[in-house]
Every structure is written in structure tokens, then in C-alpha cells.
Amino acid sequence: MATKPILPPAMLGILGGGQLGRMFTVAAKTMGYRVTVLDPDANAPAADFADVHLCAAYNDQAALKTLVESCAAVTTEFENVNADSMRWLAQHVPVSPSGDCVAIAQDRILEKSWIRKAGLATAPYLALETVEDLNHDLRPYLPGILKTARLGYDGKGQVRVATAADARAAYADLGGQACVLEKMLPLVCEVSAIVTRTNTHEVAVFPVSENRHAKGILDVSIVPAQVDAAVAAKAQQMAIQLAEALDYIGVLAVEFFVLDGDELVLNEIAPRPHNSGHYTIDACLTSQYEQQVRAMCGLYPGKTDLMSPVVMVNLLGDVWKDDGAEPNWSVLMQAPNVHLHLYGKKEARPGRKMGHYCVLADSAENALAQAEAIKDTL
């Protein structure tokens, strides 16, 4: 990792050109940096703003060599990139987060092991790496959720199971790949904390958001989270504790289950900015994307103060008309306290994240009421 700060107009590289890469690129360009995006999609949303789009696979050696030759530092917008590519890049240029941290986040078995190694609680779980592991007594993990160890997100690769027979059938349906059987817990709510850690071990953590999901996909984030202040503070501290245990550099999102008695159980991590942190663009002194730039460039993290209560609402392709026509933006666009962010994706599909909007108000309750009223008009 570089010891001297990387300053504009240096070129920064990012693996992945989806909406997170797009918002990173906007933040970096606003700060005066130039950006190269590596993404195999010719229509990658981040390419609209990037200086250079390398349209190639994440393990394409020529593209990786171009990143090394042209970029002062490299980051990633999501965890399902090639961790070995990141490790190779790190031999030549500062890379954050590290390929090792990304590899941990790619594998639920490794991830949960590291969480516990950091002294933090998870739901009871059983790693199922072969069919023989199903011969264990599964009762402590039932009823539960069987999750593929790799490549699961937004509810994909997850099956609810009530009995051992259900678990065995679901394991077979998932192709016999490595999985985690995780006991379902009675949740009060779900929250997330997003922490930034630099190569000089400075840390900053954003206000905690309360997250509500629909069909396994984040629907609404409410900030401040509607939990006791002590619970929010504990979530922030646990996120910092995990980042330090991983020796993590960059922006790390940490999701928690809140149980009865204000108990916190760590659910999963994302080694990057997170959907639940989109609100920071409009409602915080520093956005999570500017923090990503700051961390990769060896700069001090920005202040994370919340300037206003806020609610973020995801816009999925389901809101678009069957003929591809845009939703009715009029009510949203005419509200002076509402901010729309569209991701520039060419095709709207059910379940696909197409954009989001944030409602800022004098209280989270009022922001939520207005956000839901707007959603009903789209």
C-alpha cells in the first residue's frame, strides 16, 4: 500500500462497472481524479462517466496489465470479481480491499469463520462442504435457511428448510455445492453499519441504517435506524472490530440481525460500498463513495455526520411498464426534499436494481411516510 497520499488528477481503477462503480466514478471525478473501469459489459453503467472503459473479463491479463500501467490504485465495486486478479494487481499497484478480504467475503463458510474469529456472534450454522456433512444432527440449525457458500446475493441461492429431509432435498436441488445451513432467528429488525478504514488505521463509521427487504432484496433503508441508541453504537463498534480483525482497507458494509433483548448477531459482510449506504450521498457530510476514494488514495476519511433524517427506497425493474416506459417520475421530481438517482441501465427487468431515491425530512417517520406515498404513485 502506498505510503504517500495519491492526489488528483491521478487515474484510479475499479473492477466492476455497475451502479456502485458508477457512483464511485462520479465521486472520484468530482474530486478531480480520473477513472478506468474494467467490466466485461459493453453497457456498464459506470462507463458513462469513466475516462476509460476496459471491456474485458476480470482475469483478462492484458486488461489487468493496462490497469497496472495506468492506475495509481485499484478498488472493486463488488465481491464476485476474481480475487486472484486482485492479488496479482497488488504486486504492482495499491489495491483495496485486499484480494484476501474479497475472497473471504466470497465464501460464506470463510466469512462466518472470520466473524467468529474476531469474537463476534453469528447465527448458529453448519458448514456443508460435502453430502456427508448432512449426516450431522441438523436439529440445532432448524428451522433454517440453506445458503450456497458462494455467489449468493439478493436472496439468490437461498432455500428455507424446516426439517432434515427438507435440508437434504434442498442441498441436492442446489447441485451439491458447498452450503451453509443457518438457523432462522426471531428478528426484531435488520440493521447495517458501514465502516471505512485506511492504511494508517484511521476509522470512520456511518450512522446505522434500518433495512427492510422484499423478496430477499433491500427495499427501504431508514436512517437513523429505529433502534435504541446503544444498539446502534454497538453495531458501529462491532463493524470496526471486524474491520480491524481483517486488517481491512476500504469501505466495509456489515449487516446485523437485531434480536429480542437488543442482542446483535452479525449476518454478512460486503467488501465495498453497500445498497444500504446510498443514503450517504444526500444525507451525510461525506458519501460512502467518497470514502472509498479516500481509503484507496491513503487520505484521511471524511466526516460521516448525518445532516438530516433520511429514507432510501430501491427502484427495481418491476416499477417500469411492460413496454419499457419510464415510471411516473412527476411527483418524485417535484418534491424539493427528494433526490432521484438512476443507474443508466439499458433494460429494466423484474428484480433488477435500476435506481433509488432518498427522502430527507425532519424525522425518519415523516421521511418514511412520504417515501411510501411516492412509491404508490410510480
GROMACS .gro file of C-alpha atoms in nm:
model
  378
    1MET     CA    1   0.000   0.000   0.000
    2ALA     CA    2   0.123   0.345  -0.088
    3THR     CA    3   0.271   0.547   0.197
    4LYS     CA    4   0.221   0.884   0.027
    5PRO     CA    5  -0.133   1.004  -0.045
    6ILE     CA    6  -0.249   0.969  -0.404
    7LEU     CA    7  -0.374   1.307  -0.523
    8PRO     CA    8  -0.573   1.433  -0.825
    9PRO     CA    9  -0.551   1.408  -1.120
   10ALA     CA   10  -0.423   1.051  -1.071
   11MET     CA   11  -0.602   0.769  -1.254
   12LEU     CA   12  -0.792   0.529  -1.029
   13GLY     CA   13  -0.901   0.182  -1.139
   14ILE     CA   14  -1.214  -0.008  -1.040
   15LEU     CA   15  -1.313  -0.368  -1.107
   16GLY     CA   16  -1.682  -0.364  -1.194
   17GLY     CA   17  -1.888  -0.103  -1.371
   18GLY     CA   18  -2.236  -0.148  -1.226
   19GLN     CA   19  -2.425   0.109  -1.022
   20LEU     CA   20  -2.177   0.103  -0.734
   21GLY     CA   21  -1.894   0.157  -0.979
   22ARG     CA   22  -2.093   0.437  -1.140
   23MET     CA   23  -2.141   0.621  -0.811
   24PHE     CA   24  -1.774   0.566  -0.721
   25THR     CA   25  -1.674   0.711  -1.059
   26VAL     CA   26  -1.893   1.019  -1.010
   27ALA     CA   27  -1.740   1.076  -0.664
   28ALA     CA   28  -1.384   1.030  -0.790
   29LYS     CA   29  -1.437   1.257  -1.092
   30THR     CA   30  -1.594   1.523  -0.869
   31MET     CA   31  -1.282   1.512  -0.651
   32GLY     CA   32  -1.060   1.563  -0.958
   33TYR     CA   33  -0.941   1.208  -1.022
   34ARG     CA   34  -0.962   1.017  -1.348
   35VAL     CA   35  -1.114   0.669  -1.358
   36THR     CA   36  -1.060   0.347  -1.552
   37VAL     CA   37  -1.337   0.087  -1.527
   38LEU     CA   38  -1.278  -0.280  -1.602
   39ASP     CA   39  -1.608  -0.453  -1.680
   40PRO     CA   40  -1.699  -0.713  -1.945
   41ASP     CA   41  -2.037  -0.546  -2.010
   42ALA     CA   42  -2.023  -0.309  -2.307
   43ASN     CA   43  -2.313  -0.116  -2.148
   44ALA     CA   44  -2.163  -0.097  -1.798
   45PRO     CA   45  -2.333   0.198  -1.619
   46ALA     CA   46  -2.001   0.332  -1.483
   47ALA     CA   47  -1.867   0.364  -1.838
   48ASP     CA   48  -2.096   0.667  -1.889
   49PHE     CA   49  -1.867   0.868  -1.660
   50ALA     CA   50  -1.531   0.689  -1.669
   51ASP     CA   51  -1.234   0.818  -1.867
   52VAL     CA   52  -1.152   0.466  -1.985
   53HIS     CA   53  -1.366   0.152  -2.011
   54LEU     CA   54  -1.173  -0.172  -2.045
   55CYS     CA   55  -1.438  -0.407  -2.180
   56ALA     CA   56  -1.282  -0.736  -2.077
   57ALA     CA   57  -1.308  -1.020  -1.826
   58TYR     CA   58  -1.184  -0.960  -1.471
   59ASN     CA   59  -0.899  -1.207  -1.525
   60ASP     CA   60  -0.801  -1.075  -1.869
   61GLN     CA   61  -0.424  -1.039  -1.841
   62ALA     CA   62  -0.393  -0.761  -2.097
   63ALA     CA   63  -0.661  -0.555  -1.922
   64LEU     CA   64  -0.502  -0.613  -1.581
   65LYS     CA   65  -0.166  -0.506  -1.723
   66THR     CA   66  -0.328  -0.186  -1.852
   67LEU     CA   67  -0.461  -0.115  -1.502
   68VAL     CA   68  -0.112  -0.160  -1.358
   69GLU     CA   69   0.045   0.068  -1.617
   70SER     CA   70  -0.212   0.346  -1.597
   71CYS     CA   71  -0.362   0.350  -1.247
   72ALA     CA   72  -0.222   0.478  -0.918
   73ALA     CA   73  -0.455   0.250  -0.716
   74VAL     CA   74  -0.730  -0.006  -0.778
   75THR     CA   75  -1.051  -0.099  -0.595
   76THR     CA   76  -1.361  -0.309  -0.663
   77GLU     CA   77  -1.734  -0.240  -0.671
   78PHE     CA   78  -1.846  -0.591  -0.575
   79GLU     CA   79  -1.712  -0.911  -0.426
   80ASN     CA   80  -1.774  -1.151  -0.715
   81VAL     CA   81  -1.463  -1.046  -0.903
   82ASN     CA   82  -1.155  -1.263  -0.939
   83ALA     CA   83  -0.970  -1.249  -0.606
   84ASP     CA   84  -0.656  -1.384  -0.771
   85SER     CA   85  -0.665  -1.093  -1.017
   86MET     CA   86  -0.672  -0.858  -0.719
   87ARG     CA   87  -0.378  -1.040  -0.560
   88TRP     CA   88  -0.180  -1.012  -0.885
   89LEU     CA   89  -0.262  -0.642  -0.918
   90ALA     CA   90  -0.148  -0.586  -0.558
   91GLN     CA   91   0.204  -0.698  -0.652
   92HIS     CA   92   0.229  -0.392  -0.877
   93VAL     CA   93  -0.013  -0.124  -0.754
   94PRO     CA   94  -0.202  -0.044  -0.428
   95VAL     CA   95  -0.525  -0.246  -0.414
   96SER     CA   96  -0.801  -0.204  -0.157
   97PRO     CA   97  -0.967  -0.401  -0.022
   98SER     CA   98  -0.716  -0.684  -0.050
   99GLY     CA   99  -0.780  -0.990  -0.261
  100ASP     CA  100  -0.769  -1.195   0.061
  101CYS     CA  101  -1.054  -0.992   0.215
  102VAL     CA  102  -1.258  -1.021  -0.104
  103ALA     CA  103  -1.200  -1.399  -0.106
  104ILE     CA  104  -1.334  -1.419   0.250
  105ALA     CA  105  -1.647  -1.225   0.155
  106GLN     CA  106  -1.700  -1.453  -0.149
  107ASP     CA  107  -1.735  -1.762   0.069
  108ARG     CA  108  -1.995  -1.777   0.346
  109ILE     CA  109  -1.806  -2.053   0.526
  110LEU     CA  110  -1.485  -1.848   0.539
  111GLU     CA  111  -1.682  -1.533   0.620
  112LYS     CA  112  -1.859  -1.682   0.922
  113SER     CA  113  -1.537  -1.838   1.043
  114TRP     CA  114  -1.363  -1.499   1.032
  115ILE     CA  115  -1.655  -1.328   1.206
  116ARG     CA  116  -1.630  -1.572   1.495
  117LYS     CA  117  -1.250  -1.547   1.495
  118ALA     CA  118  -1.299  -1.172   1.550
  119GLY     CA  119  -1.502  -1.253   1.863
  120LEU     CA  120  -1.839  -1.162   1.713
  121ALA     CA  121  -2.163  -1.360   1.719
  122THR     CA  122  -2.331  -1.524   1.421
  123ALA     CA  123  -2.650  -1.728   1.398
  124PRO     CA  124  -2.589  -2.097   1.473
  125TYR     CA  125  -2.470  -2.253   1.148
  126LEU     CA  126  -2.331  -2.573   1.000
  127ALA     CA  127  -2.088  -2.574   0.707
  128LEU     CA  128  -2.191  -2.831   0.445
  129GLU     CA  129  -1.893  -2.891   0.219
  130THR     CA  130  -1.989  -3.245   0.112
  131VAL     CA  131  -2.309  -3.451   0.119
  132GLU     CA  132  -2.166  -3.644   0.417
  133ASP     CA  133  -2.192  -3.329   0.630
  134LEU     CA  134  -2.570  -3.372   0.614
  135ASN     CA  135  -2.529  -3.676   0.840
  136HIS     CA  136  -2.478  -3.442   1.136
  137ASP     CA  137  -2.763  -3.382   1.378
  138LEU     CA  138  -2.930  -3.092   1.197
  139ARG     CA  139  -3.184  -3.012   1.470
  140PRO     CA  140  -2.981  -2.726   1.626
  141TYR     CA  141  -2.998  -2.544   1.289
  142LEU     CA  142  -3.367  -2.598   1.210
  143PRO     CA  143  -3.587  -2.439   1.100
  144GLY     CA  144  -3.319  -2.275   0.894
  145ILE     CA  145  -3.201  -2.130   0.566
  146LEU     CA  146  -2.973  -2.328   0.337
  147LYS     CA  147  -2.743  -2.082   0.158
  148THR     CA  148  -2.489  -2.153  -0.114
  149ALA     CA  149  -2.143  -2.072   0.016
  150ARG     CA  150  -2.054  -1.876  -0.298
  151LEU     CA  151  -2.217  -1.633  -0.542
  152GLY     CA  152  -2.539  -1.576  -0.348
  153TYR     CA  153  -2.683  -1.223  -0.323
  154ASP     CA  154  -3.023  -1.051  -0.307
  155GLY     CA  155  -3.183  -1.370  -0.179
  156LYS     CA  156  -3.044  -1.589  -0.459
  157GLY     CA  157  -2.910  -1.933  -0.370
  158GLN     CA  158  -3.116  -1.950  -0.050
  159VAL     CA  159  -3.383  -2.202   0.049
  160ARG     CA  160  -3.587  -2.213   0.369
  161VAL     CA  161  -3.593  -2.559   0.525
  162ALA     CA  162  -3.799  -2.689   0.818
  163THR     CA  163  -3.675  -3.047   0.853
  164ALA     CA  164  -3.363  -3.253   0.791
  165ALA     CA  165  -3.537  -3.406   0.489
  166ASP     CA  166  -3.601  -3.055   0.353
  167ALA     CA  167  -3.235  -2.968   0.401
  168ARG     CA  168  -3.116  -3.280   0.216
  169ALA     CA  169  -3.357  -3.219  -0.072
  170ALA     CA  170  -3.260  -2.850  -0.095
  171TYR     CA  171  -2.889  -2.940  -0.090
  172ALA     CA  172  -2.944  -3.173  -0.385
  173ASP     CA  173  -3.150  -2.908  -0.569
  174LEU     CA  174  -2.862  -2.662  -0.528
  175GLY     CA  175  -2.635  -2.907  -0.708
  176GLY     CA  176  -2.449  -3.047  -0.409
  177GLN     CA  177  -2.223  -2.743  -0.389
  178ALA     CA  178  -2.080  -2.613  -0.060
  179CYS     CA  179  -2.352  -2.453   0.152
  180VAL     CA  180  -2.422  -2.314   0.496
  181LEU     CA  181  -2.723  -2.427   0.698
  182GLU     CA  182  -2.808  -2.131   0.919
  183LYS     CA  183  -3.070  -2.137   1.194
  184MET     CA  184  -3.353  -1.889   1.145
  185LEU     CA  185  -3.373  -1.643   1.432
  186PRO     CA  186  -3.672  -1.438   1.552
  187LEU     CA  187  -3.575  -1.092   1.424
  188VAL     CA  188  -3.686  -0.758   1.560
  189CYS     CA  189  -3.527  -0.590   1.258
  190GLU     CA  190  -3.213  -0.580   1.043
  191VAL     CA  191  -2.955  -0.301   1.050
  192SER     CA  192  -2.624  -0.228   0.881
  193ALA     CA  193  -2.314  -0.028   0.968
  194ILE     CA  194  -2.066   0.089   0.705
  195VAL     CA  195  -1.711   0.146   0.821
  196THR     CA  196  -1.413   0.299   0.641
  197ARG     CA  197  -1.059   0.201   0.745
  198THR     CA  198  -0.741   0.344   0.593
  199ASN     CA  199  -0.387   0.214   0.558
  200THR     CA  200  -0.291   0.431   0.857
  201HIS     CA  201  -0.563   0.255   1.062
  202GLU     CA  202  -0.792   0.559   1.081
  203VAL     CA  203  -1.157   0.455   1.100
  204ALA     CA  204  -1.489   0.629   1.041
  205VAL     CA  205  -1.832   0.471   1.058
  206PHE     CA  206  -2.161   0.596   0.914
  207PRO     CA  207  -2.489   0.624   1.106
  208VAL     CA  208  -2.662   0.288   1.127
  209SER     CA  209  -2.948   0.219   0.886
  210GLU     CA  210  -3.253   0.001   0.947
  211ASN     CA  211  -3.315  -0.217   0.643
  212ARG     CA  212  -3.641  -0.368   0.523
  213HIS     CA  213  -3.641  -0.629   0.246
  214ALA     CA  214  -3.893  -0.757  -0.008
  215LYS     CA  215  -3.837  -1.096  -0.176
  216GLY     CA  216  -3.480  -1.104  -0.045
  217ILE     CA  217  -3.388  -0.766  -0.196
  218LEU     CA  218  -3.337  -0.448   0.003
  219ASP     CA  219  -3.648  -0.233  -0.029
  220VAL     CA  220  -3.610   0.054   0.218
  221SER     CA  221  -3.333   0.189   0.443
  222ILE     CA  222  -3.428   0.416   0.733
  223VAL     CA  223  -3.172   0.646   0.897
  224PRO     CA  224  -3.142   0.690   1.188
  225ALA     CA  225  -3.234   0.326   1.247
  226GLN     CA  226  -3.539   0.290   1.468
  227VAL     CA  227  -3.346   0.110   1.742
  228ASP     CA  228  -3.206   0.212   2.078
  229ALA     CA  229  -2.902   0.438   2.052
  230ALA     CA  230  -2.696   0.182   2.244
  231VAL     CA  231  -2.779  -0.086   1.984
  232ALA     CA  232  -2.672   0.144   1.700
  233ALA     CA  233  -2.348   0.229   1.879
  234LYS     CA  234  -2.278  -0.140   1.942
  235ALA     CA  235  -2.332  -0.220   1.572
  236GLN     CA  236  -2.084   0.052   1.477
  237GLN     CA  237  -1.827  -0.081   1.724
  238MET     CA  238  -1.872  -0.439   1.602
  239ALA     CA  239  -1.818  -0.325   1.243
  240ILE     CA  240  -1.494  -0.154   1.345
  241GLN     CA  241  -1.386  -0.463   1.541
  242LEU     CA  242  -1.433  -0.683   1.234
  243ALA     CA  243  -1.253  -0.440   1.002
  244GLU     CA  244  -0.957  -0.436   1.238
  245ALA     CA  245  -0.953  -0.816   1.272
  246LEU     CA  246  -0.942  -0.844   0.891
  247ASP     CA  247  -0.682  -0.565   0.865
  248TYR     CA  248  -0.930  -0.427   0.616
  249ILE     CA  249  -0.855  -0.124   0.399
  250GLY     CA  250  -1.150   0.040   0.226
  251VAL     CA  251  -1.525   0.059   0.280
  252LEU     CA  252  -1.682  -0.240   0.454
  253ALA     CA  253  -2.057  -0.294   0.498
  254VAL     CA  254  -2.163  -0.511   0.792
  255GLU     CA  255  -2.521  -0.640   0.823
  256PHE     CA  256  -2.675  -0.739   1.157
  257PHE     CA  257  -2.985  -0.909   1.293
  258VAL     CA  258  -3.138  -0.736   1.594
  259LEU     CA  259  -3.298  -0.990   1.829
  260ASP     CA  260  -3.512  -0.957   2.141
  261GLY     CA  261  -3.326  -0.801   2.429
  262ASP     CA  262  -3.131  -0.580   2.187
  263GLU     CA  263  -2.895  -0.865   2.103
  264LEU     CA  264  -2.693  -0.818   1.786
  265VAL     CA  265  -2.591  -1.107   1.560
  266LEU     CA  266  -2.371  -1.044   1.258
  267ASN     CA  267  -2.532  -1.166   0.937
  268GLU     CA  268  -2.290  -1.098   0.650
  269ILE     CA  269  -2.041  -0.851   0.509
  270ALA     CA  270  -1.980  -0.676   0.178
  271PRO     CA  271  -1.623  -0.560   0.098
  272ARG     CA  272  -1.739  -0.239  -0.072
  273PRO     CA  273  -1.999   0.036  -0.053
  274HIS     CA  274  -2.346  -0.107   0.001
  275ASN     CA  275  -2.703  -0.058  -0.114
  276SER     CA  276  -2.800   0.042   0.241
  277GLY     CA  277  -2.541   0.322   0.228
  278HIS     CA  278  -2.679   0.500  -0.079
  279TYR     CA  279  -2.841   0.749   0.159
  280THR     CA  280  -2.497   0.890   0.242
  281ILE     CA  281  -2.482   1.069  -0.096
  282ASP     CA  282  -2.766   1.301   0.001
  283ALA     CA  283  -2.772   1.297   0.380
  284CYS     CA  284  -2.413   1.283   0.510
  285LEU     CA  285  -2.118   1.520   0.503
  286THR     CA  286  -1.922   1.254   0.313
  287SER     CA  287  -2.069   0.978   0.094
  288GLN     CA  288  -1.961   0.616   0.114
  289TYR     CA  289  -1.824   0.654  -0.239
  290GLU     CA  290  -1.602   0.948  -0.148
  291GLN     CA  291  -1.485   0.738   0.147
  292GLN     CA  292  -1.393   0.461  -0.097
  293VAL     CA  293  -1.181   0.709  -0.293
  294ARG     CA  294  -1.023   0.844   0.024
  295ALA     CA  295  -0.935   0.498   0.156
  296MET     CA  296  -0.776   0.377  -0.167
  297CYS     CA  297  -0.577   0.701  -0.201
  298GLY     CA  298  -0.442   0.695   0.155
  299LEU     CA  299  -0.638   1.005   0.257
  300TYR     CA  300  -0.795   1.068   0.596
  301PRO     CA  301  -1.160   0.952   0.599
  302GLY     CA  302  -1.421   1.226   0.572
  303LYS     CA  303  -1.665   1.313   0.848
  304THR     CA  304  -1.978   1.095   0.849
  305ASP     CA  305  -2.221   1.327   1.028
  306LEU     CA  306  -2.587   1.282   0.934
  307MET     CA  307  -2.726   1.616   0.814
  308SER     CA  308  -3.091   1.504   0.804
  309PRO     CA  309  -3.307   1.201   0.878
  310VAL     CA  310  -3.348   1.013   0.551
  311VAL     CA  311  -3.520   0.716   0.389
  312MET     CA  312  -3.378   0.543   0.081
  313VAL     CA  313  -3.608   0.344  -0.148
  314ASN     CA  314  -3.477   0.099  -0.407
  315LEU     CA  315  -3.624   0.122  -0.757
  316LEU     CA  316  -3.642  -0.219  -0.920
  317GLY     CA  317  -3.728  -0.301  -1.279
  318ASP     CA  318  -4.074  -0.408  -1.159
  319VAL     CA  319  -4.169  -0.037  -1.143
  320TRP     CA  320  -4.114   0.009  -1.517
  321LYS     CA  321  -4.404  -0.051  -1.757
  322ASP     CA  322  -4.428  -0.376  -1.956
  323ASP     CA  323  -4.344  -0.186  -2.274
  324GLY     CA  324  -4.031  -0.041  -2.110
  325ALA     CA  325  -4.185   0.301  -2.047
  326GLU     CA  326  -4.045   0.500  -1.756
  327PRO     CA  327  -4.231   0.515  -1.423
  328ASN     CA  328  -4.429   0.827  -1.336
  329TRP     CA  329  -4.148   1.045  -1.203
  330SER     CA  330  -4.357   1.364  -1.173
  331VAL     CA  331  -4.449   1.351  -0.802
  332LEU     CA  332  -4.097   1.249  -0.708
  333MET     CA  333  -3.926   1.513  -0.921
  334GLN     CA  334  -4.145   1.797  -0.795
  335ALA     CA  335  -4.077   1.728  -0.427
  336PRO     CA  336  -3.797   1.962  -0.310
  337ASN     CA  337  -3.673   1.722  -0.040
  338VAL     CA  338  -3.647   1.415  -0.265
  339HIS     CA  339  -3.344   1.309  -0.469
  340LEU     CA  340  -3.365   1.060  -0.758
  341HIS     CA  341  -3.066   0.852  -0.867
  342LEU     CA  342  -3.096   0.642  -1.184
  343TYR     CA  343  -2.823   0.397  -1.280
  344GLY     CA  344  -2.831   0.427  -1.659
  345LYS     CA  345  -2.915   0.061  -1.720
  346LYS     CA  346  -3.047  -0.007  -2.070
  347GLU     CA  347  -3.304  -0.273  -1.983
  348ALA     CA  348  -3.547  -0.288  -1.691
  349ARG     CA  349  -3.614  -0.641  -1.560
  350PRO     CA  350  -3.810  -0.759  -1.254
  351GLY     CA  351  -3.578  -0.763  -0.952
  352ARG     CA  352  -3.306  -0.561  -1.127
  353LYS     CA  353  -3.185  -0.254  -0.938
  354MET     CA  354  -3.247   0.040  -1.170
  355GLY     CA  355  -3.209   0.330  -0.929
  356HIS     CA  356  -3.311   0.466  -0.590
  357TYR     CA  357  -3.448   0.780  -0.433
  358CYS     CA  358  -3.389   0.944  -0.097
  359VAL     CA  359  -3.638   1.145   0.106
  360LEU     CA  360  -3.495   1.390   0.360
  361ALA     CA  361  -3.727   1.516   0.635
  362ASP     CA  362  -3.734   1.643   0.992
  363SER     CA  363  -3.783   1.288   1.123
  364ALA     CA  364  -3.733   0.936   0.994
  365GLU     CA  365  -4.104   0.870   1.045
  366ASN     CA  366  -4.205   1.161   0.821
  367ALA     CA  367  -3.946   1.065   0.561
  368LEU     CA  368  -4.078   0.708   0.556
  369ALA     CA  369  -4.440   0.820   0.519
  370GLN     CA  370  -4.352   1.044   0.224
  371ALA     CA  371  -4.126   0.780   0.066
  372GLU     CA  372  -4.406   0.521   0.076
  373ALA     CA  373  -4.662   0.770  -0.060
  374ILE     CA  374  -4.432   0.848  -0.354
  375LYS     CA  375  -4.375   0.478  -0.422
  376ASP     CA  376  -4.750   0.428  -0.458
  377THR     CA  377  -4.763   0.688  -0.738
  378LEU     CA  378  -4.486   0.540  -0.955
   0.00000   0.00000   0.00000
